[in-house]
Amino acid sequence: MTQHFVSTLFAIRSYFTWLPAPVVSVLMLVVVGVLAFYCGNLVTTQLLRIPGSRKAALIRRIVSSLRRPTRLMVALLAMLSALPAATGFTAAQEDDLQLFFLFLLILTFGFSAIMVFRIMTEVYLNRLAAREETDDIMIRSHQTQIRVLRRLTEILVGIVTVASALMLFPSVKQYGLSLFASAGAASLIVGLSARGLLTNLIAGVQIALTQPIRMEDLIIINGDWCWVEEINATYVVLRVWDWRRHIVPISYFLENQFENWTHNSAAIIGVVFLWVDYQAPMDKIREMLNEIVRGCPLWDGRVFDVQVADCDAHVMSIRIIASARTALQSWDLRCDIREKIIARIRDECPEALPRSRFSMMPPATGAQEPWERMAPPISRPPPGSYMGPGMGPGSSSMSSD
């Protein structure tokens, strides 16, 4: 078939002998490439018209994503096949063109392989998430493994593709062979210069296998509530509740301690502390809390209890525990419990509200008041004694008869 194609090109080329040979060769390659490009476009368009089914939908999605790479590969293959008929080039020019076309073909093929792998993994994850009976933990586990391993695979395929394309050129090939000859020194230099990158890449593989964190896990880092938004090959993007983002090296989660609130299950027990007076009717407060929690849709119906956890010289501390399906629902449940129980205590039993006390005790019989003990004694003259001129009440002097 290739020989027939080349023979046809020679026959067509014979009609243009009046043009310079290099010009004819260039025009022939351009025309062949353009025709092959549009033929590839026609084929992909027909494939997109396949009637709807699950497998056909996957084919349509792959073809739709690979339309441009496919057309480019078809054009490159056609020009490579037509290159023997381009007699207007010298042997060296023909070799250079062949290497250039092969270089582009390898790069396009590697890019297409990465795109196909990405589409197939996305389709698998979407189908897994569509199953109603599938556990949320299993979905996030598969998402973590596939996303991390997919990025590592993309990096590996990209490196192999670029290396294979560059090895076509003799100068690059000789350089590669010299590196292999001095593999010890080269590996030492590369290892020292890319230590951080290699550490995070290896940590990414460990994260995918052991899974201390998964996609959409709720973790506590540096005092912030964070959700795992992205797990890349070398770093992790954490979404904080106020929409901030933490960009953390992936090796951090293997070298440091952190809290994962959704590792095995998203359910969590929330704790609410309430401080009341010693005169608080505990039976009535328990009944009110029971009505509040059981009437709240955020409670998952598994754990609920009320206990006097502590007390001091002024108040009692009541601990209320209630479980919820997720950490966010647990937060809202605790806020709802606080708001409603405070309102009901204020309206129905205000004597339970915390208060400060002090008492005034009367002194014992015969005991002096504090101010009497502290004041100096006052000397009083005996009744009827002389008080001096001008000092007597109502007269200027007093005398005894």
Short mmCIF file of C-alpha atoms in Angstrom, two decimals:
data_model
loop_
_atom_site.label_atom_id
_atom_site.label_comp_id
_atom_site.label_asym_id
_atom_site.label_seq_id
_atom_site.Cartn_x
_atom_site.Cartn_y
_atom_site.Cartn_z
CA MET A 1 0.00 0.00 0.00
CA THR A 2 2.86 2.35 0.78
CA GLN A 3 4.55 1.52 -2.50
CA HIS A 4 1.32 2.24 -4.38
CA PHE A 5 1.00 5.56 -2.56
CA VAL A 6 4.60 6.55 -3.43
CA SER A 7 4.11 5.47 -7.05
CA THR A 8 1.03 7.66 -7.29
CA LEU A 9 2.96 10.61 -5.94
CA PHE A 10 5.72 10.04 -8.52
CA ALA A 11 3.10 10.00 -11.25
CA ILE A 12 1.58 13.25 -10.04
CA ARG A 13 5.00 14.83 -9.63
CA SER A 14 5.82 14.16 -13.27
CA TYR A 15 3.28 16.82 -14.29
CA PHE A 16 5.29 19.51 -12.50
CA THR A 17 8.73 18.94 -13.96
CA TRP A 18 8.73 22.54 -15.18
CA LEU A 19 9.09 23.71 -11.56
CA PRO A 20 12.33 23.47 -9.55
CA ALA A 21 12.63 20.11 -7.80
CA PRO A 22 12.87 21.52 -4.24
CA VAL A 23 9.73 23.64 -4.79
CA VAL A 24 7.82 20.64 -6.11
CA SER A 25 8.89 18.52 -3.14
CA VAL A 26 7.84 21.16 -0.60
CA LEU A 27 4.47 21.71 -2.33
CA MET A 28 3.88 17.95 -2.50
CA LEU A 29 4.54 17.50 1.24
CA VAL A 30 2.32 20.44 2.12
CA VAL A 31 -0.55 19.20 -0.06
CA VAL A 32 -0.26 15.64 1.30
CA GLY A 33 -0.21 16.94 4.88
CA VAL A 34 -3.25 19.19 4.37
CA LEU A 35 -5.25 16.43 2.66
CA ALA A 36 -4.38 13.94 5.41
CA PHE A 37 -5.29 16.54 8.04
CA TYR A 38 -8.77 16.99 6.61
CA CYS A 39 -9.21 13.25 6.12
CA GLY A 40 -8.46 12.79 9.81
CA ASN A 41 -10.99 15.49 10.60
CA LEU A 42 -13.60 13.67 8.51
CA VAL A 43 -12.94 10.37 10.29
CA THR A 44 -13.18 11.90 13.77
CA THR A 45 -16.38 13.70 12.83
CA GLN A 46 -17.96 10.45 11.72
CA LEU A 47 -16.91 8.73 14.93
CA LEU A 48 -18.61 11.47 16.95
CA ARG A 49 -21.90 10.54 15.28
CA ILE A 50 -21.99 7.08 16.85
CA PRO A 51 -25.46 6.58 18.45
CA GLY A 52 -25.68 6.89 22.19
CA SER A 53 -24.68 4.03 24.47
CA ARG A 54 -22.34 3.77 27.43
CA LYS A 55 -19.39 2.45 25.42
CA ALA A 56 -20.14 4.76 22.50
CA ALA A 57 -20.23 7.73 24.86
CA LEU A 58 -16.75 6.86 26.09
CA ILE A 59 -15.51 6.56 22.49
CA ARG A 60 -17.07 9.90 21.59
CA ARG A 61 -15.45 11.58 24.56
CA ILE A 62 -12.02 10.17 23.72
CA VAL A 63 -12.34 11.08 20.06
CA SER A 64 -13.57 14.58 20.92
CA SER A 65 -10.54 15.18 23.15
CA LEU A 66 -8.10 13.71 20.64
CA ARG A 67 -9.38 15.38 17.47
CA ARG A 68 -6.44 17.74 17.08
CA PRO A 69 -3.69 15.25 18.06
CA THR A 70 -5.25 12.63 15.78
CA ARG A 71 -5.37 14.96 12.78
CA LEU A 72 -1.78 16.02 13.41
CA MET A 73 -0.59 12.39 13.66
CA VAL A 74 -2.39 11.46 10.43
CA ALA A 75 -0.78 14.41 8.64
CA LEU A 76 2.68 13.52 9.97
CA LEU A 77 2.32 9.86 8.95
CA ALA A 78 1.21 10.91 5.49
CA MET A 79 4.18 13.26 5.07
CA LEU A 80 6.56 10.57 6.31
CA SER A 81 5.13 8.15 3.74
CA ALA A 82 5.42 10.77 1.00
CA LEU A 83 8.99 11.72 1.88
CA PRO A 84 10.62 9.10 -0.46
CA ALA A 85 8.83 10.76 -3.40
CA ALA A 86 10.33 14.16 -2.51
CA THR A 87 13.40 13.77 -4.70
CA GLY A 88 14.14 17.46 -4.65
CA PHE A 89 15.90 17.22 -1.30
CA THR A 90 19.40 16.02 -0.65
CA ALA A 91 20.02 12.93 1.46
CA ALA A 92 20.99 15.03 4.48
CA GLN A 93 17.89 17.22 4.13
CA GLU A 94 15.67 14.18 3.77
CA ASP A 95 17.17 12.65 6.93
CA ASP A 96 16.63 15.88 8.85
CA LEU A 97 13.00 16.10 7.72
CA GLN A 98 12.43 12.48 8.67
CA LEU A 99 13.88 13.06 12.13
CA PHE A 100 11.75 16.20 12.56
CA PHE A 101 8.53 14.41 11.56
CA LEU A 102 9.34 11.48 13.86
CA PHE A 103 10.11 13.91 16.68
CA LEU A 104 6.69 15.58 16.34
CA LEU A 105 4.98 12.20 15.94
CA ILE A 106 6.46 10.82 19.18
CA LEU A 107 5.52 13.95 21.14
CA THR A 108 1.97 13.87 19.78
CA PHE A 109 1.61 10.19 20.55
CA GLY A 110 2.80 10.68 24.13
CA PHE A 111 0.40 13.59 24.63
CA SER A 112 -2.46 11.49 23.24
CA ALA A 113 -1.64 8.63 25.60
CA ILE A 114 -1.77 10.99 28.58
CA MET A 115 -5.12 12.38 27.44
CA VAL A 116 -6.64 8.91 26.97
CA PHE A 117 -5.46 7.77 30.40
CA ARG A 118 -6.88 10.91 32.02
CA ILE A 119 -10.27 10.51 30.34
CA MET A 120 -10.59 6.85 31.29
CA THR A 121 -9.78 7.57 34.95
CA GLU A 122 -12.29 10.42 35.04
CA VAL A 123 -14.99 8.19 33.56
CA TYR A 124 -14.26 5.52 36.16
CA LEU A 125 -14.46 8.00 39.03
CA ASN A 126 -17.73 9.47 37.73
CA ARG A 127 -19.30 6.04 37.47
CA LEU A 128 -18.13 5.15 40.95
CA ALA A 129 -19.56 8.36 42.42
CA ALA A 130 -22.91 7.72 40.68
CA ARG A 131 -23.53 4.52 42.66
CA GLU A 132 -25.87 5.23 45.54
CA GLU A 133 -24.82 2.21 47.60
CA THR A 134 -21.12 3.07 47.43
CA ASP A 135 -19.51 4.17 50.69
CA ASP A 136 -18.15 7.71 50.78
CA ILE A 137 -14.87 6.48 52.27
CA MET A 138 -14.34 4.09 49.36
CA ILE A 139 -15.07 6.82 46.81
CA ARG A 140 -12.55 9.19 48.38
CA SER A 141 -10.03 6.37 48.67
CA HIS A 142 -10.30 5.58 44.96
CA GLN A 143 -10.16 9.28 44.08
CA THR A 144 -6.95 9.70 46.06
CA GLN A 145 -5.24 6.67 44.57
CA ILE A 146 -6.24 7.40 41.00
CA ARG A 147 -5.50 11.14 41.10
CA VAL A 148 -2.05 10.74 42.67
CA LEU A 149 -1.03 7.77 40.54
CA ARG A 150 -2.42 9.47 37.43
CA ARG A 151 -0.23 12.53 37.98
CA LEU A 152 2.80 10.36 38.59
CA THR A 153 2.00 8.37 35.45
CA GLU A 154 1.63 11.56 33.45
CA ILE A 155 5.02 12.77 34.66
CA LEU A 156 6.63 9.41 33.86
CA VAL A 157 5.04 9.19 30.39
CA GLY A 158 6.02 12.80 29.69
CA ILE A 159 9.64 12.17 30.64
CA VAL A 160 9.82 8.97 28.58
CA THR A 161 8.18 10.69 25.59
CA VAL A 162 10.52 13.67 25.61
CA ALA A 163 13.55 11.42 26.16
CA SER A 164 12.52 9.11 23.30
CA ALA A 165 11.97 12.07 20.98
CA LEU A 166 15.32 13.65 21.83
CA MET A 167 17.19 10.36 21.45
CA LEU A 168 16.40 10.46 17.72
CA PHE A 169 19.05 13.12 17.24
CA PRO A 170 22.61 11.76 17.16
CA SER A 171 24.10 14.58 19.25
CA VAL A 172 21.56 14.07 22.04
CA LYS A 173 21.99 10.31 21.80
CA GLN A 174 25.75 10.60 22.31
CA TYR A 175 25.16 12.83 25.32
CA GLY A 176 22.75 10.28 26.77
CA LEU A 177 25.23 7.46 26.29
CA SER A 178 27.91 9.49 28.04
CA LEU A 179 25.55 10.03 30.95
CA PHE A 180 24.89 6.31 31.16
CA ALA A 181 28.63 5.69 31.14
CA SER A 182 29.05 7.98 34.14
CA ALA A 183 25.81 6.91 35.82
CA GLY A 184 27.25 7.03 39.33
CA ALA A 185 28.33 10.67 39.25
CA ALA A 186 25.28 11.74 37.24
CA SER A 187 22.84 10.06 39.63
CA LEU A 188 24.61 11.64 42.61
CA ILE A 189 24.44 15.11 41.07
CA VAL A 190 20.81 14.72 40.02
CA GLY A 191 19.87 13.27 43.39
CA LEU A 192 21.42 16.16 45.30
CA SER A 193 19.96 18.84 43.07
CA ALA A 194 16.47 17.34 42.94
CA ARG A 195 16.31 15.95 46.47
CA GLY A 196 13.16 17.88 47.39
CA LEU A 197 11.37 16.93 44.18
CA LEU A 198 12.26 13.25 44.49
CA THR A 199 11.25 13.23 48.16
CA ASN A 200 7.80 14.61 47.34
CA LEU A 201 7.37 12.26 44.38
CA ILE A 202 8.15 9.23 46.54
CA ALA A 203 5.92 10.63 49.28
CA GLY A 204 3.12 10.91 46.70
CA VAL A 205 3.38 7.21 45.97
CA GLN A 206 3.26 6.45 49.71
CA ILE A 207 0.22 8.73 50.13
CA ALA A 208 -1.57 6.91 47.31
CA LEU A 209 -0.85 3.49 48.83
CA THR A 210 -1.17 4.12 52.58
CA GLN A 211 -3.66 7.02 52.35
CA PRO A 212 -3.19 9.01 55.56
CA ILE A 213 -5.20 11.67 53.71
CA ARG A 214 -7.82 11.38 50.98
CA MET A 215 -9.71 13.76 48.76
CA GLU A 216 -12.16 15.90 50.77
CA ASP A 217 -10.80 14.67 54.10
CA LEU A 218 -11.28 17.08 56.99
CA ILE A 219 -7.97 17.65 58.77
CA ILE A 220 -6.67 20.05 61.41
CA ILE A 221 -3.38 21.73 60.50
CA ASN A 222 -1.87 24.75 62.26
CA GLY A 223 -5.12 25.19 64.19
CA ASP A 224 -7.27 25.50 61.01
CA TRP A 225 -10.06 23.27 59.78
CA CYS A 226 -9.07 22.28 56.24
CA TRP A 227 -10.50 20.10 53.52
CA VAL A 228 -8.17 18.28 51.12
CA GLU A 229 -9.03 19.94 47.81
CA GLU A 230 -6.23 18.68 45.55
CA ILE A 231 -3.49 16.07 45.87
CA ASN A 232 -0.84 16.72 43.26
CA ALA A 233 2.41 14.89 42.60
CA THR A 234 4.49 17.12 44.90
CA TYR A 235 2.07 19.23 46.97
CA VAL A 236 -1.41 19.25 48.51
CA VAL A 237 -3.96 22.07 48.34
CA LEU A 238 -5.98 22.47 51.55
CA ARG A 239 -9.19 24.55 51.59
CA VAL A 240 -9.84 26.37 54.87
CA TRP A 241 -13.40 27.04 56.04
CA ASP A 242 -13.01 30.77 55.24
CA TRP A 243 -11.89 29.94 51.64
CA ARG A 244 -8.19 30.41 52.27
CA ARG A 245 -5.84 27.84 50.80
CA HIS A 246 -2.82 26.12 52.38
CA ILE A 247 -0.24 24.82 49.89
CA VAL A 248 1.66 22.09 51.73
CA PRO A 249 4.44 19.78 50.42
CA ILE A 250 3.11 16.27 50.22
CA SER A 251 6.00 14.95 52.32
CA TYR A 252 4.66 17.00 55.28
CA PHE A 253 1.92 14.42 55.88
CA LEU A 254 4.49 11.64 56.30
CA GLU A 255 6.88 13.57 58.53
CA ASN A 256 4.54 15.53 60.83
CA GLN A 257 1.60 14.83 63.10
CA PHE A 258 -1.87 16.09 62.13
CA GLU A 259 -5.51 15.31 62.88
CA ASN A 260 -7.73 13.59 60.32
CA TRP A 261 -11.37 13.73 61.35
CA THR A 262 -12.68 11.66 58.46
CA HIS A 263 -10.07 8.91 58.09
CA ASN A 264 -12.34 5.93 58.77
CA SER A 265 -15.72 7.63 59.02
CA ALA A 266 -17.12 11.12 58.63
CA ALA A 267 -19.31 10.71 61.74
CA ILE A 268 -18.12 12.52 64.85
CA ILE A 269 -19.30 13.16 68.42
CA GLY A 270 -19.71 16.82 69.37
CA VAL A 271 -19.34 18.10 72.94
CA VAL A 272 -21.18 21.06 74.48
CA PHE A 273 -20.39 22.39 77.97
CA LEU A 274 -23.04 24.24 79.98
CA TRP A 275 -22.45 26.04 83.29
CA VAL A 276 -25.44 26.27 85.64
CA ASP A 277 -26.15 27.18 89.24
CA TYR A 278 -26.26 24.60 92.05
CA GLN A 279 -30.03 25.10 92.28
CA ALA A 280 -30.51 23.97 88.66
CA PRO A 281 -33.11 21.17 88.31
CA MET A 282 -31.04 18.53 86.50
CA ASP A 283 -33.99 16.26 85.69
CA LYS A 284 -35.82 19.08 83.98
CA ILE A 285 -32.71 20.19 82.09
CA ARG A 286 -32.15 16.62 80.89
CA GLU A 287 -35.72 16.48 79.60
CA MET A 288 -35.29 19.77 77.77
CA LEU A 289 -32.01 18.64 76.19
CA ASN A 290 -33.58 15.33 75.19
CA GLU A 291 -36.40 17.18 73.39
CA ILE A 292 -33.95 19.58 71.71
CA VAL A 293 -31.53 16.92 70.44
CA ARG A 294 -34.15 14.42 69.31
CA GLY A 295 -36.03 17.14 67.47
CA CYS A 296 -32.92 18.35 65.60
CA PRO A 297 -32.48 16.84 62.09
CA LEU A 298 -28.69 17.16 62.36
CA TRP A 299 -28.49 14.46 65.06
CA ASP A 300 -27.80 11.03 63.56
CA GLY A 301 -29.62 9.16 66.35
CA ARG A 302 -26.59 7.24 67.64
CA VAL A 303 -25.01 8.96 70.64
CA PHE A 304 -26.57 11.36 73.16
CA ASP A 305 -25.88 11.85 76.88
CA VAL A 306 -25.99 14.53 79.59
CA GLN A 307 -23.70 14.41 82.63
CA VAL A 308 -22.49 16.73 85.38
CA ALA A 309 -18.84 16.75 84.44
CA ASP A 310 -17.36 19.15 87.01
CA CYS A 311 -18.16 21.77 89.63
CA ASP A 312 -16.41 24.53 91.52
CA ALA A 313 -17.29 26.98 94.27
CA HIS A 314 -19.84 28.79 92.11
CA VAL A 315 -21.30 26.65 89.27
CA MET A 316 -21.76 23.13 87.95
CA SER A 317 -20.42 22.09 84.54
CA ILE A 318 -22.77 19.96 82.41
CA ARG A 319 -21.32 18.01 79.48
CA ILE A 320 -23.65 17.27 76.57
CA ILE A 321 -22.50 14.86 73.85
CA ALA A 322 -24.34 14.25 70.58
CA SER A 323 -23.19 12.58 67.37
CA ALA A 324 -23.63 13.80 63.80
CA ARG A 325 -22.92 12.46 60.34
CA THR A 326 -20.18 14.93 59.48
CA ALA A 327 -17.98 17.46 61.26
CA LEU A 328 -19.87 20.39 59.73
CA GLN A 329 -23.20 18.98 60.88
CA SER A 330 -21.68 18.40 64.32
CA TRP A 331 -20.68 22.08 64.50
CA ASP A 332 -24.18 23.22 63.52
CA LEU A 333 -25.73 20.72 65.93
CA ARG A 334 -23.69 22.05 68.86
CA CYS A 335 -24.57 25.65 68.02
CA ASP A 336 -28.26 24.70 67.84
CA ILE A 337 -28.11 22.92 71.21
CA ARG A 338 -26.48 25.93 72.90
CA GLU A 339 -28.93 28.41 71.48
CA LYS A 340 -32.08 26.46 72.35
CA ILE A 341 -31.07 25.26 75.82
CA ILE A 342 -30.01 28.75 76.91
CA ALA A 343 -33.36 30.18 75.75
CA ARG A 344 -35.35 27.48 77.55
CA ILE A 345 -33.39 27.78 80.79
CA ARG A 346 -33.86 31.54 80.73
CA ASP A 347 -37.63 31.21 80.19
CA GLU A 348 -38.52 28.07 82.19
CA CYS A 349 -36.03 27.80 85.03
CA PRO A 350 -34.09 31.06 85.48
CA GLU A 351 -32.87 29.85 88.87
CA ALA A 352 -30.44 27.61 86.96
CA LEU A 353 -28.57 30.55 85.46
CA PRO A 354 -25.11 31.11 86.98
CA ARG A 355 -24.96 33.79 89.67
CA SER A 356 -22.56 35.18 92.26
CA ARG A 357 -23.47 35.14 95.97
CA PHE A 358 -22.43 36.95 99.14
CA SER A 359 -24.00 36.99 102.64
CA MET A 360 -24.20 39.55 105.48
CA MET A 361 -23.97 37.87 108.88
CA PRO A 362 -24.95 39.75 112.14
CA PRO A 363 -22.24 39.95 114.79
CA ALA A 364 -22.35 37.68 117.82
CA THR A 365 -23.90 38.95 121.14
CA GLY A 366 -21.55 41.27 123.02
CA ALA A 367 -19.08 41.43 120.19
CA GLN A 368 -17.91 44.77 118.96
CA GLU A 369 -18.58 46.00 115.46
CA PRO A 370 -15.55 46.20 113.26
CA TRP A 371 -15.61 49.95 113.21
CA GLU A 372 -15.80 50.02 117.01
CA ARG A 373 -12.72 47.83 117.27
CA MET A 374 -10.81 50.06 114.93
CA ALA A 375 -11.94 53.53 116.29
CA PRO A 376 -9.97 55.08 119.24
CA PRO A 377 -11.82 55.34 122.65
CA ILE A 378 -13.64 58.62 123.39
CA SER A 379 -13.37 60.08 126.97
CA ARG A 380 -16.69 61.46 128.29
CA PRO A 381 -16.91 63.86 131.36
CA PRO A 382 -19.15 62.74 134.25
CA PRO A 383 -22.65 64.21 134.38
CA GLY A 384 -22.84 67.66 136.08
CA SER A 385 -19.10 68.33 135.94
CA TYR A 386 -17.77 71.73 134.95
CA MET A 387 -17.06 71.92 131.26
CA GLY A 388 -15.39 75.31 131.22
CA PRO A 389 -16.62 78.78 130.37
CA GLY A 390 -18.88 78.96 127.37
CA MET A 391 -19.04 75.17 127.01
CA GLY A 392 -22.26 74.44 128.94
CA PRO A 393 -25.51 74.08 127.09
CA GLY A 394 -27.70 77.19 127.40
CA SER A 395 -25.42 79.13 129.79
CA SER A 396 -22.01 80.66 129.92
CA SER A 397 -20.96 78.98 133.20
CA MET A 398 -22.07 76.27 135.58
CA SER A 399 -21.52 75.96 139.40
CA SER A 400 -22.78 73.68 142.10
CA ASP A 401 -24.74 75.12 145.01
#
